[in-house]
CSV table of C-alpha atoms and ligand atoms in Angstrom, one decimal:
chain,number,residue,atom,x,y,z
A,1,MET,CA,2.3,1.4,-27.0
A,2,SER,CA,5.6,-0.3,-26.1
A,3,HIS,CA,7.1,0.2,-22.7
A,4,ARG,CA,10.7,0.1,-21.6
A,5,LEU,CA,12.7,-0.2,-18.4
A,6,LEU,CA,14.7,2.7,-17.0
A,7,ILE,CA,18.2,1.6,-16.2
A,8,ASP,CA,21.2,3.9,-15.7
A,9,GLY,CA,19.4,6.9,-17.3
A,10,ARG,CA,18.4,5.0,-20.5
A,11,LEU,CA,15.0,3.5,-21.5
A,12,VAL,CA,15.8,-0.1,-22.5
A,13,ASP,CA,14.1,-3.2,-23.6
A,14,GLY,CA,13.9,-6.1,-21.1
A,15,ALA,CA,16.0,-9.2,-21.6
A,16,GLN,CA,12.6,-11.0,-21.9
A,17,THR,CA,9.0,-9.9,-22.1
A,18,LEU,CA,6.0,-10.6,-19.9
A,19,ASP,CA,2.3,-10.7,-20.9
A,20,VAL,CA,0.1,-8.2,-19.1
A,21,ILE,CA,-3.5,-9.4,-18.6
A,22,ASP,CA,-6.6,-7.2,-18.6
A,23,PRO,CA,-8.5,-8.5,-15.6
A,24,THR,CA,-11.7,-7.1,-16.9
A,25,ARG,CA,-11.6,-9.6,-19.9
A,26,ALA,CA,-9.0,-12.2,-18.7
A,27,THR,CA,-7.1,-11.7,-21.9
A,28,VAL,CA,-3.6,-10.5,-22.7
A,29,PHE,CA,-3.7,-6.8,-23.7
A,30,ALA,CA,-0.1,-5.7,-23.6
A,31,ARG,CA,3.5,-6.9,-23.3
A,32,SER,CA,5.9,-5.6,-20.7
A,33,PRO,CA,9.7,-5.7,-20.8
A,34,ARG,CA,11.0,-8.1,-18.2
A,35,ALA,CA,14.5,-7.7,-16.6
A,36,ASN,CA,16.9,-10.5,-16.0
A,37,ALA,CA,19.5,-10.7,-13.2
A,38,THR,CA,22.2,-9.0,-15.3
A,39,GLN,CA,19.9,-6.0,-15.8
A,40,ALA,CA,19.1,-5.9,-12.1
A,41,GLU,CA,22.8,-5.9,-11.3
A,42,GLN,CA,23.3,-3.0,-13.8
A,43,ALA,CA,20.5,-1.1,-12.1
A,44,ILE,CA,22.0,-1.6,-8.7
A,45,ALA,CA,25.5,-0.6,-9.9
A,46,ALA,CA,24.1,2.6,-11.6
A,47,ALA,CA,22.1,3.4,-8.4
A,48,LYS,CA,25.3,3.1,-6.4
A,49,ARG,CA,27.3,5.3,-8.8
A,50,ALA,CA,24.6,8.0,-8.7
A,51,LEU,CA,24.5,8.2,-4.9
A,52,LYS,CA,27.3,10.6,-4.3
A,53,GLY,CA,26.1,13.2,-6.8
A,54,TRP,CA,22.5,13.0,-5.7
A,55,ALA,CA,23.3,13.2,-2.0
A,56,ALA,CA,25.6,16.2,-2.7
A,57,LEU,CA,22.8,18.2,-4.2
A,58,GLY,CA,21.4,18.6,-0.7
A,59,TYR,CA,17.7,19.1,0.1
A,60,GLU,CA,17.4,22.3,-1.9
A,61,GLY,CA,19.1,20.8,-4.9
A,62,ARG,CA,17.0,17.7,-5.0
A,63,ARG,CA,13.6,19.3,-4.4
A,64,PRO,CA,13.1,20.7,-7.9
A,65,PHE,CA,13.6,17.3,-9.5
A,66,ILE,CA,10.9,15.7,-7.4
A,67,GLU,CA,8.6,18.6,-8.0
A,68,ARG,CA,9.1,18.3,-11.7
A,69,MET,CA,8.2,14.6,-11.4
A,70,ALA,CA,4.9,15.6,-9.7
A,71,ASP,CA,4.3,18.1,-12.5
A,72,ALA,CA,4.9,15.4,-15.2
A,73,MET,CA,2.6,13.0,-13.4
A,74,ALA,CA,-0.1,15.7,-13.2
A,75,ALA,CA,0.3,16.4,-17.0
A,76,ASN,CA,0.0,12.6,-17.7
A,77,ARG,CA,-2.8,11.9,-15.3
A,78,ASP,CA,-5.3,10.6,-17.8
A,79,ARG,CA,-2.7,8.3,-19.6
A,80,ILE,CA,-1.6,6.8,-16.4
A,81,ALA,CA,-5.2,6.4,-15.1
A,82,GLU,CA,-6.3,4.7,-18.3
A,83,THR,CA,-3.4,2.3,-18.1
A,84,LEU,CA,-4.3,1.6,-14.4
A,85,THR,CA,-7.9,0.8,-15.4
A,86,ARG,CA,-6.7,-1.7,-18.0
A,87,GLU,CA,-4.0,-3.4,-15.9
A,88,ARG,CA,-5.4,-3.2,-12.5
A,89,GLY,CA,-9.2,-3.0,-13.2
A,90,GLY,CA,-11.7,-0.8,-11.5
A,91,PRO,CA,-13.5,2.5,-12.2
A,92,ILE,CA,-11.6,5.1,-14.1
A,93,ALA,CA,-12.7,7.8,-11.6
A,94,ASP,CA,-11.0,5.8,-8.8
A,95,CYS,CA,-7.9,5.3,-11.0
A,96,ARG,CA,-7.7,9.1,-11.6
A,97,VAL,CA,-8.0,9.7,-7.9
A,98,GLU,CA,-5.2,7.2,-7.3
A,99,VAL,CA,-2.9,9.1,-9.7
A,100,GLU,CA,-3.9,12.4,-8.2
A,101,ARG,CA,-3.2,11.1,-4.7
A,102,ALA,CA,0.2,9.7,-5.8
A,103,THR,CA,1.1,13.0,-7.4
A,104,ALA,CA,0.0,15.0,-4.3
A,105,ALA,CA,2.1,12.7,-2.1
A,106,ILE,CA,5.2,13.1,-4.2
A,107,ARG,CA,4.7,16.9,-4.1
A,108,HIS,CA,4.2,16.8,-0.4
A,109,PHE,CA,7.4,14.9,0.3
A,110,ALA,CA,9.3,17.2,-2.0
A,111,GLY,CA,8.5,19.9,0.5
A,112,GLN,CA,9.7,18.0,3.6
A,113,LYS,CA,13.1,18.8,4.9
A,114,LEU,CA,14.6,16.9,7.8
A,115,GLU,CA,16.4,19.4,10.0
A,116,ASP,CA,19.2,18.6,12.4
A,117,ARG,CA,17.9,18.4,15.9
A,118,VAL,CA,20.0,19.9,18.7
A,119,LEU,CA,19.7,17.6,21.8
A,120,ARG,CA,22.1,19.5,24.0
A,121,GLN,CA,23.9,22.8,23.6
A,122,THR,CA,25.9,24.2,26.6
A,123,ASP,CA,29.2,26.0,27.0
A,124,GLN,CA,30.7,22.6,27.3
A,125,GLU,CA,29.1,20.4,24.7
A,126,LEU,CA,27.1,20.2,21.6
A,127,ILE,CA,25.0,17.1,20.8
A,128,VAL,CA,23.1,17.0,17.5
A,129,GLU,CA,21.0,14.5,15.7
A,130,GLN,CA,21.8,14.5,12.0
A,131,ARG,CA,20.3,12.4,9.2
A,132,TYR,CA,22.1,11.2,6.1
A,133,PRO,CA,20.9,9.0,3.2
A,134,GLN,CA,21.1,5.2,3.6
A,135,GLY,CA,22.1,4.5,0.0
A,136,VAL,CA,20.4,2.4,-2.7
A,137,VAL,CA,16.7,1.9,-1.8
A,138,VAL,CA,14.7,-0.9,-3.5
A,139,ALA,CA,10.9,-0.3,-3.5
A,140,ILE,CA,8.9,-3.5,-4.0
A,141,LEU,CA,5.2,-3.1,-4.7
A,142,PRO,CA,2.0,-5.1,-4.8
A,143,TRP,CA,-0.7,-4.8,-7.6
A,144,ASN,CA,-3.6,-3.3,-5.7
A,145,ARG,CA,-2.6,0.4,-5.6
A,146,PRO,CA,0.5,0.6,-7.8
A,147,MET,CA,0.7,4.4,-7.9
A,148,THR,CA,-0.1,5.6,-4.3
A,149,LEU,CA,1.9,2.8,-2.7
A,150,LEU,CA,4.9,3.7,-4.9
A,151,ALA,CA,4.5,7.5,-4.1
A,152,PHE,CA,4.8,6.8,-0.4
A,153,LYS,CA,8.3,5.4,-1.1
A,154,PHE,CA,9.3,7.5,-4.1
A,155,GLY,CA,9.1,10.9,-2.4
A,156,PRO,CA,10.7,10.0,1.0
A,157,ALA,CA,13.5,7.9,-0.5
A,158,LEU,CA,14.6,10.6,-3.0
A,159,ILE,CA,14.1,13.8,-1.0
A,160,THR,CA,16.3,12.4,1.7
A,161,GLY,CA,19.1,11.7,-0.8
A,162,ASN,CA,18.8,8.0,-1.6
A,163,THR,CA,18.7,6.5,-5.1
A,164,LEU,CA,15.8,4.3,-6.0
A,165,ILE,CA,15.1,1.1,-7.8
A,166,ILE,CA,11.3,0.4,-8.3
A,167,LYS,CA,10.0,-3.1,-8.8
A,168,PRO,CA,6.3,-3.2,-9.4
A,169,ALA,CA,4.2,-6.4,-9.2
A,170,PRO,CA,4.4,-8.4,-12.4
A,171,SER,CA,0.7,-8.1,-13.0
A,172,THR,CA,0.6,-4.3,-12.9
A,173,PRO,CA,3.9,-3.1,-14.4
A,174,LEU,CA,2.8,-0.6,-17.0
A,175,SER,CA,1.8,2.4,-14.9
A,176,THR,CA,5.1,2.2,-13.1
A,177,LEU,CA,6.9,2.0,-16.5
A,178,ILE,CA,5.2,5.2,-17.5
A,179,LEU,CA,6.5,6.8,-14.4
A,180,GLY,CA,10.0,5.5,-15.4
A,181,GLU,CA,9.6,7.1,-18.8
A,182,LEU,CA,8.7,10.4,-17.2
A,183,ALA,CA,11.6,10.1,-14.7
A,184,ALA,CA,14.1,9.4,-17.5
A,185,GLU,CA,13.5,13.0,-18.7
A,186,ILE,CA,14.0,14.5,-15.2
A,187,PHE,CA,16.5,12.7,-13.0
A,188,PRO,CA,20.2,12.2,-13.4
A,189,PRO,CA,21.1,8.6,-14.5
A,190,GLY,CA,20.8,6.0,-11.8
A,191,VAL,CA,18.7,8.1,-9.4
A,192,VAL,CA,15.4,6.4,-10.4
A,193,GLN,CA,15.2,3.1,-12.1
A,194,THR,CA,12.4,0.6,-13.0
A,195,LEU,CA,12.8,-3.2,-13.1
A,196,VAL,CA,9.9,-5.5,-14.0
A,197,ASP,CA,10.3,-9.2,-13.1
A,198,ALA,CA,8.1,-12.3,-13.1
A,199,ASN,CA,8.2,-12.7,-9.3
A,200,ASP,CA,11.8,-13.8,-9.6
A,201,LEU,CA,14.1,-10.9,-8.9
A,202,GLY,CA,13.0,-10.3,-5.3
A,203,PRO,CA,15.7,-12.5,-3.7
A,204,LEU,CA,18.5,-10.9,-5.7
A,205,LEU,CA,17.3,-7.4,-4.8
A,206,THR,CA,16.6,-8.0,-1.2
A,207,SER,CA,19.9,-9.8,-0.4
A,208,HIS,CA,22.3,-7.7,-2.5
A,209,PRO,CA,25.1,-6.1,-0.5
A,210,ASP,CA,24.9,-2.8,-2.4
A,211,VAL,CA,21.2,-2.3,-1.5
A,212,ALA,CA,20.9,-0.4,1.7
A,213,HIS,CA,17.2,-0.4,2.3
A,214,VAL,CA,14.3,-2.6,1.1
A,215,SER,CA,10.9,-0.8,1.3
A,216,PHE,CA,8.4,-3.6,0.7
A,217,THR,CA,4.6,-3.5,0.5
A,218,GLY,CA,2.9,-6.8,0.0
A,219,SER,CA,1.7,-9.9,1.7
A,220,THR,CA,2.9,-11.0,5.2
A,221,PRO,CA,4.3,-14.3,3.9
A,222,THR,CA,6.5,-12.5,1.2
A,223,GLY,CA,7.4,-9.9,3.8
A,224,LYS,CA,8.8,-12.6,6.0
A,225,LYS,CA,11.0,-13.7,3.1
A,226,VAL,CA,12.2,-10.1,2.7
A,227,LEU,CA,13.1,-10.0,6.3
A,228,GLY,CA,15.1,-13.2,6.0
A,229,ALA,CA,16.9,-12.0,2.9
A,230,ALA,CA,17.8,-8.6,4.5
A,231,ALA,CA,19.4,-10.3,7.5
A,232,GLY,CA,22.5,-11.3,5.6
A,233,THR,CA,23.7,-7.7,5.3
A,234,LEU,CA,21.7,-6.2,8.1
A,235,LYS,CA,19.8,-4.1,5.7
A,236,ARG,CA,17.3,-1.5,6.7
A,237,PHE,CA,13.8,-2.3,5.7
A,238,THR,CA,10.2,-1.2,5.8
A,239,LEU,CA,7.5,-3.8,5.7
A,240,GLU,CA,3.9,-2.8,5.0
A,241,LEU,CA,2.0,-6.0,5.0
A,242,GLY,CA,-1.4,-7.6,5.2
A,243,GLY,CA,-4.3,-6.8,7.5
A,244,ASN,CA,-7.6,-8.2,8.8
A,245,ASP,CA,-9.1,-5.1,10.0
A,246,ALA,CA,-12.3,-5.1,12.1
A,247,ALA,CA,-15.1,-2.6,11.8
A,248,ILE,CA,-16.9,-2.4,15.2
A,249,VAL,CA,-20.4,-0.9,15.2
A,250,LEU,CA,-21.3,0.3,18.7
A,251,ASP,CA,-24.9,-0.2,20.0
A,252,ASP,CA,-25.6,3.6,19.8
A,253,ALA,CA,-24.8,3.8,16.1
A,254,ASP,CA,-27.3,4.5,13.3
A,255,PRO,CA,-27.0,1.2,11.4
A,256,GLU,CA,-27.8,2.6,8.0
A,257,TRP,CA,-25.3,5.4,8.4
A,258,ALA,CA,-22.6,3.0,9.6
A,259,ALA,CA,-23.3,0.3,7.0
A,260,GLU,CA,-23.1,2.9,4.1
A,261,ARG,CA,-19.6,4.0,5.3
A,262,ILE,CA,-18.4,0.5,6.1
A,263,PHE,CA,-19.4,-0.8,2.7
A,264,ALA,CA,-17.7,2.0,0.9
A,265,SER,CA,-14.4,1.4,2.5
A,266,ALA,CA,-14.6,-2.4,2.6
A,267,MET,CA,-15.4,-2.7,-1.0
A,268,ILE,CA,-13.4,0.0,-2.6
A,269,ASN,CA,-11.1,-1.5,-5.3
A,270,ALA,CA,-13.2,-4.7,-4.9
A,271,GLY,CA,-11.9,-5.2,-1.4
A,272,GLN,CA,-8.3,-5.2,-2.5
A,273,VAL,CA,-7.0,-2.6,0.0
A,274,CYS,CA,-4.7,-3.5,2.8
A,275,TYR,CA,-6.5,-1.4,5.4
A,276,ALA,CA,-10.1,-2.1,4.1
A,277,ALA,CA,-12.6,-3.4,6.6
A,278,LYS,CA,-12.3,-7.2,6.3
A,279,ARG,CA,-14.7,-8.3,9.1
A,280,VAL,CA,-17.6,-6.5,10.7
A,281,TYR,CA,-18.8,-6.8,14.4
A,282,ALA,CA,-22.4,-5.6,15.1
A,283,PRO,CA,-24.3,-5.8,18.4
A,284,ARG,CA,-27.2,-8.3,18.4
A,285,ARG,CA,-29.8,-5.5,18.6
A,286,LEU,CA,-28.5,-3.8,15.4
A,287,PHE,CA,-27.2,-6.9,13.6
A,288,ASP,CA,-30.1,-7.5,11.1
A,289,ALA,CA,-30.2,-3.8,10.2
A,290,VAL,CA,-26.4,-3.5,9.7
A,291,ALA,CA,-26.1,-6.7,7.7
A,292,GLY,CA,-29.3,-5.9,5.7
A,293,ALA,CA,-28.0,-2.4,4.8
A,294,LEU,CA,-24.6,-3.8,3.8
A,295,ALA,CA,-26.3,-6.4,1.6
A,296,LYS,CA,-28.5,-3.6,0.0
A,297,HIS,CA,-25.3,-1.7,-1.0
A,298,ALA,CA,-23.6,-4.9,-2.2
A,299,ALA,CA,-26.6,-5.8,-4.4
A,300,ALA,CA,-26.6,-2.3,-6.0
A,301,ALA,CA,-22.9,-2.5,-7.1
A,302,VAL,CA,-22.4,-2.3,-10.8
A,303,LEU,CA,-19.6,-4.5,-12.0
A,304,GLY,CA,-18.0,-3.9,-15.3
A,305,ASP,CA,-15.3,-2.3,-17.4
A,306,GLY,CA,-13.7,0.6,-15.5
A,307,LEU,CA,-13.8,2.8,-18.6
A,308,ASP,CA,-17.7,2.6,-18.5
A,309,PRO,CA,-18.7,5.5,-16.2
A,310,ALA,CA,-21.6,3.5,-14.8
A,311,THR,CA,-19.2,0.9,-13.3
A,312,THR,CA,-18.8,1.1,-9.5
A,313,MET,CA,-16.7,-2.1,-9.0
A,314,GLY,CA,-14.0,-3.8,-11.0
A,315,PRO,CA,-12.7,-7.3,-11.0
A,316,LEU,CA,-10.1,-9.0,-8.8
A,317,GLN,CA,-6.8,-8.0,-10.2
A,318,ASN,CA,-5.4,-11.4,-11.2
A,319,ARG,CA,-6.3,-15.0,-11.6
A,320,MET,CA,-4.5,-16.1,-8.5
A,321,GLN,CA,-6.4,-13.6,-6.3
A,322,TYR,CA,-9.7,-14.5,-8.0
A,323,GLU,CA,-9.2,-18.1,-7.3
A,324,LYS,CA,-8.1,-17.4,-3.7
A,325,VAL,CA,-11.3,-15.4,-3.1
A,326,LEU,CA,-13.4,-18.2,-4.6
A,327,GLU,CA,-11.8,-20.5,-2.2
A,328,PHE,CA,-12.7,-18.2,0.7
A,329,ILE,CA,-16.3,-18.3,-0.6
A,330,ALA,CA,-16.3,-22.1,-0.7
A,331,SER,CA,-14.8,-22.3,2.8
A,332,ALA,CA,-17.5,-19.8,4.1
A,333,ARG,CA,-20.2,-22.0,2.6
A,334,ALA,CA,-18.6,-25.1,4.2
A,335,ASP,CA,-18.5,-23.3,7.5
A,336,GLY,CA,-22.2,-22.7,7.4
A,337,GLY,CA,-22.2,-19.1,6.3
A,338,THR,CA,-25.4,-17.5,4.9
A,339,PHE,CA,-24.8,-15.3,1.9
A,340,LEU,CA,-27.2,-12.4,2.1
A,341,THR,CA,-26.1,-11.5,-1.4
A,342,GLY,CA,-23.3,-12.1,-3.8
A,343,GLY,CA,-20.4,-14.5,-4.0
A,344,GLU,CA,-21.0,-15.6,-7.6
A,345,PRO,CA,-18.3,-15.3,-10.3
A,346,THR,CA,-19.7,-13.3,-13.2
A,347,GLY,CA,-18.6,-11.8,-16.5
A,348,GLN,CA,-15.7,-12.6,-18.7
A,349,GLY,CA,-12.9,-11.4,-16.4
A,350,TYR,CA,-12.1,-12.0,-12.8
A,351,PHE,CA,-15.4,-10.6,-11.4
A,352,ILE,CA,-17.1,-11.8,-8.2
A,353,ARG,CA,-20.4,-10.2,-7.1
A,354,PRO,CA,-19.8,-8.5,-3.7
A,355,ALA,CA,-20.9,-10.7,-0.9
A,356,ILE,CA,-22.2,-10.2,2.7
A,357,VAL,CA,-21.9,-13.3,4.8
A,358,THR,CA,-23.5,-13.9,8.2
A,359,GLY,CA,-23.7,-16.9,10.6
A,360,LEU,CA,-20.0,-17.9,10.6
A,361,PRO,CA,-18.3,-19.2,13.6
A,362,ASP,CA,-15.5,-16.9,14.9
A,363,ASN,CA,-12.9,-19.4,13.8
A,364,ALA,CA,-14.1,-19.5,10.2
A,365,ARG,CA,-11.4,-18.9,7.6
A,366,LEU,CA,-13.2,-15.9,6.2
A,367,VAL,CA,-13.2,-14.3,9.7
A,368,ARG,CA,-9.6,-15.3,10.7
A,369,GLU,CA,-7.6,-14.7,7.5
A,370,GLU,CA,-7.2,-11.8,5.0
A,371,GLN,CA,-9.6,-12.4,2.1
A,372,PHE,CA,-8.5,-9.3,0.1
A,373,GLY,CA,-11.6,-9.3,-2.0
A,374,PRO,CA,-15.3,-8.4,-2.1
A,375,VAL,CA,-16.6,-10.9,0.5
A,376,LEU,CA,-17.4,-9.4,3.9
A,377,PRO,CA,-18.3,-11.4,7.0
A,378,VAL,CA,-20.6,-9.8,9.5
A,379,GLN,CA,-20.4,-11.2,13.1
A,380,ILE,CA,-22.8,-10.7,16.0
A,381,TYR,CA,-21.3,-9.6,19.4
A,382,GLU,CA,-23.1,-9.9,22.7
A,383,ASP,CA,-20.9,-7.6,24.7
A,384,LEU,CA,-18.4,-5.0,23.7
A,385,ASP,CA,-15.5,-6.6,25.7
A,386,ASP,CA,-16.0,-9.7,23.6
A,387,ALA,CA,-16.0,-7.6,20.3
A,388,ILE,CA,-12.8,-5.9,21.3
A,389,ALA,CA,-11.2,-9.2,22.2
A,390,GLN,CA,-12.3,-10.7,18.8
A,391,ALA,CA,-10.9,-7.6,17.0
A,392,ASN,CA,-7.5,-8.0,18.8
A,393,ASP,CA,-7.4,-11.8,18.5
A,394,THR,CA,-5.4,-11.9,15.3
A,395,ASP,CA,-1.8,-12.0,14.1
A,396,TYR,CA,-2.5,-8.9,12.1
A,397,GLY,CA,-2.7,-5.3,13.4
A,398,LEU,CA,-2.9,-2.8,10.5
A,399,GLY,CA,-6.0,-0.7,11.1
A,400,GLY,CA,-9.6,-0.8,12.2
A,401,THR,CA,-12.7,1.3,12.6
A,402,ILE,CA,-15.3,2.1,15.3
A,403,TRP,CA,-18.7,3.5,14.4
A,404,THR,CA,-20.8,5.3,17.0
A,405,SER,CA,-23.1,8.3,17.6
A,406,ASP,CA,-21.0,9.1,20.7
A,407,VAL,CA,-17.5,10.0,19.3
A,408,ARG,CA,-16.0,10.4,22.9
A,409,ARG,CA,-17.0,6.8,23.7
A,410,GLY,CA,-15.6,5.7,20.3
A,411,ILE,CA,-12.3,7.4,21.1
A,412,ALA,CA,-12.1,5.7,24.5
A,413,ILE,CA,-12.8,2.3,23.0
A,414,ALA,CA,-10.2,3.0,20.2
A,415,GLY,CA,-7.6,3.0,23.0
A,416,ARG,CA,-8.1,-0.7,23.5
A,417,ILE,CA,-7.5,-1.7,19.8
A,418,GLU,CA,-4.0,-3.1,19.0
A,419,THR,CA,-3.4,-1.8,15.5
A,420,GLY,CA,-1.1,0.7,13.8
A,421,THR,CA,-4.1,3.0,13.0
A,422,ILE,CA,-7.6,3.1,14.4
A,423,TRP,CA,-10.3,5.3,12.8
A,424,VAL,CA,-13.4,6.5,14.6
A,425,ASN,CA,-16.4,7.5,12.4
A,426,GLN,CA,-14.3,7.7,9.3
A,427,HIS,CA,-12.1,5.4,7.3
A,428,MET,CA,-9.5,5.6,4.5
A,429,SER,CA,-8.2,8.9,5.8
A,430,LEU,CA,-4.4,8.7,5.2
A,431,PRO,CA,-2.9,12.2,5.4
A,432,PHE,CA,0.7,12.3,4.0
A,433,ASP,CA,2.0,14.0,7.2
A,434,VAL,CA,0.7,11.2,9.4
A,435,PRO,CA,2.7,8.0,10.0
A,436,PHE,CA,1.2,4.8,8.8
A,437,GLY,CA,2.4,1.3,9.7
A,438,GLY,CA,1.3,-2.1,11.0
A,439,ALA,CA,1.3,-3.6,14.5
A,440,LYS,CA,2.1,-7.3,14.9
A,441,GLN,CA,2.5,-9.2,11.6
A,442,SER,CA,1.1,-6.3,9.6
A,443,GLY,CA,4.5,-4.8,9.3
A,444,ILE,CA,7.7,-3.2,10.7
A,445,GLY,CA,8.6,0.4,10.2
A,446,LEU,CA,6.5,3.4,9.1
A,447,GLN,CA,5.6,5.3,6.0
A,448,ASN,CA,4.4,8.9,5.7
A,449,GLY,CA,4.8,11.6,8.3
A,450,ILE,CA,8.3,12.7,9.4
A,451,GLU,CA,8.7,9.1,10.7
A,452,GLY,CA,8.5,7.8,7.1
A,453,LEU,CA,11.2,10.2,6.0
A,454,GLU,CA,13.4,9.3,8.9
A,455,ASP,CA,13.0,5.6,8.1
A,456,MET,CA,14.9,6.3,4.9
A,457,THR,CA,17.8,7.9,6.6
A,458,GLN,CA,20.6,6.9,8.9
A,459,LEU,CA,20.8,8.8,12.2
A,460,ARG,CA,24.2,10.1,13.1
A,461,VAL,CA,24.7,11.7,16.5
A,462,LEU,CA,27.3,14.4,16.6
A,463,ASN,CA,28.7,14.7,20.1
A,464,ALA,CA,31.3,17.4,20.5
A,465,ARG,CA,33.1,18.8,23.6
A,466,LEU,CA,33.3,22.5,23.1
A,467,SER,CA,35.9,23.5,25.7
A,468,VAL,CA,39.3,22.0,25.5
B,1,NAD,P1,2.9,-10.3,-2.7
B,1,NAD,O1,3.6,-10.4,-1.4
B,1,NAD,O2,2.6,-11.5,-3.4
B,1,NAD,O3,3.8,-9.5,-3.7
B,1,NAD,C1,4.3,-8.2,-3.4
B,1,NAD,C2,5.6,-7.9,-4.2
B,1,NAD,O4,6.6,-8.8,-3.8
B,1,NAD,C3,5.5,-8.2,-5.7
B,1,NAD,O5,6.2,-7.1,-6.4
B,1,NAD,C4,6.2,-9.5,-5.9
B,1,NAD,O6,6.8,-9.6,-7.2
B,1,NAD,C5,7.3,-9.4,-4.9
B,1,NAD,N1,7.9,-10.6,-4.4
B,1,NAD,C6,7.5,-11.9,-4.6
B,1,NAD,N2,8.4,-12.8,-4.1
B,1,NAD,C7,9.4,-12.0,-3.5
B,1,NAD,C8,10.6,-12.3,-2.8
B,1,NAD,N3,10.9,-13.6,-2.5
B,1,NAD,N4,11.3,-11.3,-2.3
B,1,NAD,C9,11.0,-10.0,-2.6
B,1,NAD,N5,9.9,-9.7,-3.3
B,1,NAD,C10,9.1,-10.7,-3.7
B,1,NAD,O7,1.7,-9.4,-2.4
B,1,NAD,P2,0.5,-9.0,-3.4
B,1,NAD,O8,-0.4,-10.2,-3.6
B,1,NAD,O9,1.1,-8.4,-4.6
B,1,NAD,O10,-0.3,-7.9,-2.6
B,1,NAD,C11,-1.4,-8.1,-1.8
B,1,NAD,C12,-0.9,-8.0,-0.3
B,1,NAD,O11,-0.3,-6.8,-0.1
B,1,NAD,C13,-2.1,-8.1,0.7
B,1,NAD,O12,-1.7,-8.9,1.8
B,1,NAD,C14,-2.2,-6.7,1.2
B,1,NAD,O13,-2.8,-6.6,2.5
B,1,NAD,C15,-0.8,-6.2,1.2
B,1,NAD,N6,-0.7,-4.8,1.1
B,1,NAD,C16,-0.3,-4.1,2.2
B,1,NAD,C17,-0.3,-2.7,2.2
B,1,NAD,C18,0.2,-1.9,3.4
B,1,NAD,O14,0.5,-0.7,3.3
B,1,NAD,N7,0.3,-2.5,4.6
B,1,NAD,C19,-0.7,-2.0,1.1
B,1,NAD,C20,-1.2,-2.7,0.0
B,1,NAD,C21,-1.2,-4.1,0.0
């Protein structure tokens, strides 16, 4: 099936093309259109032209368009999920859930109206907080969760009256292009557009004077480039960046119970989730039981083609990430780590058997940096203060988890963790009405919740003296 870009209301070929690789087989399986700078300029100009009409529709006028988009995604769930399985890799069931979550998020945001807020109303004066659209929003996405991460930008940007240009990661463009094809039938020209690049259009999009807001999800190093590029025109921006989240097992936890949950959320999508657990801290007394149980789950993982229902874990999404994770494995071996299980490349594609690694010094690369793959270090802690200090001793601050049989104690300890989100006795819960964002170098700004909608708007304070 051939795919096209959506620019100014028309589905068009790219100026060039791009090979799309199936990570399960490490072979080219499709070709994507690739936009050049002229097409990016056309998209920005069209988005700018569309602004006035889209904003003028008001909340009630925009809502049905966004709901129709959610309907169209629901009707195309299987097609999008199968495309995701091919381009992203991973179990089809997980891809279906991703499409369903993205659809539900877009539907949720369609129902969110930002009301004016009266700050003061007396006989003398009226002071009101009002919100209006910022303008052209550019959404730049990574390859690990192309649909849900897009939905968290799509709904809030559009319902608040902005127009949107979507740029997926070059290695997972097709699911986004399908969304563009659906949007072409629904939205007025210029309101939603899709541009695929080969990692080369970012600087143009993020520095362009006609782009008002860059909503970026990706790595911290690229996020810093976005921040630099946005400075020239003082653009608004949202940066959702990397993490190195700690899972802390308290000494009162059931090790089997905790390990099962930590494994599930550390290894989902082969560890390629920004807020996955990326290092585990267990007390000495429970250490062998926790590490052993994690290794048991890792050894039981079934790697393979996501279309095979028996598969529980897919490949790394692209060659670069695969090689990066293999480097982490080599560094962990060099740092004296013991692999309880896994760590071997396997299969035709970018597969690595999930690994549980113990015995690393606290300053090992695998402990200090974001591996973004199925290789999990488990560290011993002697006292809890030390574990909390270790968890906080990082430039990242996205999320983290605490596992305990005494939830009150867990909640008290959560208050000492310096991250944007801290979960106790659960993980991966990300309700659409709850803000999500990173502390420290894990990001700036928020997505989801009312805060995520407000992030897409400009605040205007109306301040009127009522008596003359
Ligand atoms: P990446 O930073 O390499 O790429 C992200 C996007 O940025 C891609 O679309 C890429 O084409 C684009 N890009 C590249 N150069 C650019 C430039 N100079 N200007 C603007 N855009 C540019 O990230 P990735 O490897 O695709 O994704 C993995 C990273 O994303 C991990 O660090 C992960 O933790 C992070 N992530 C964060 C969240 C979150 O919500 N905080 C969610 C998912 C992933």
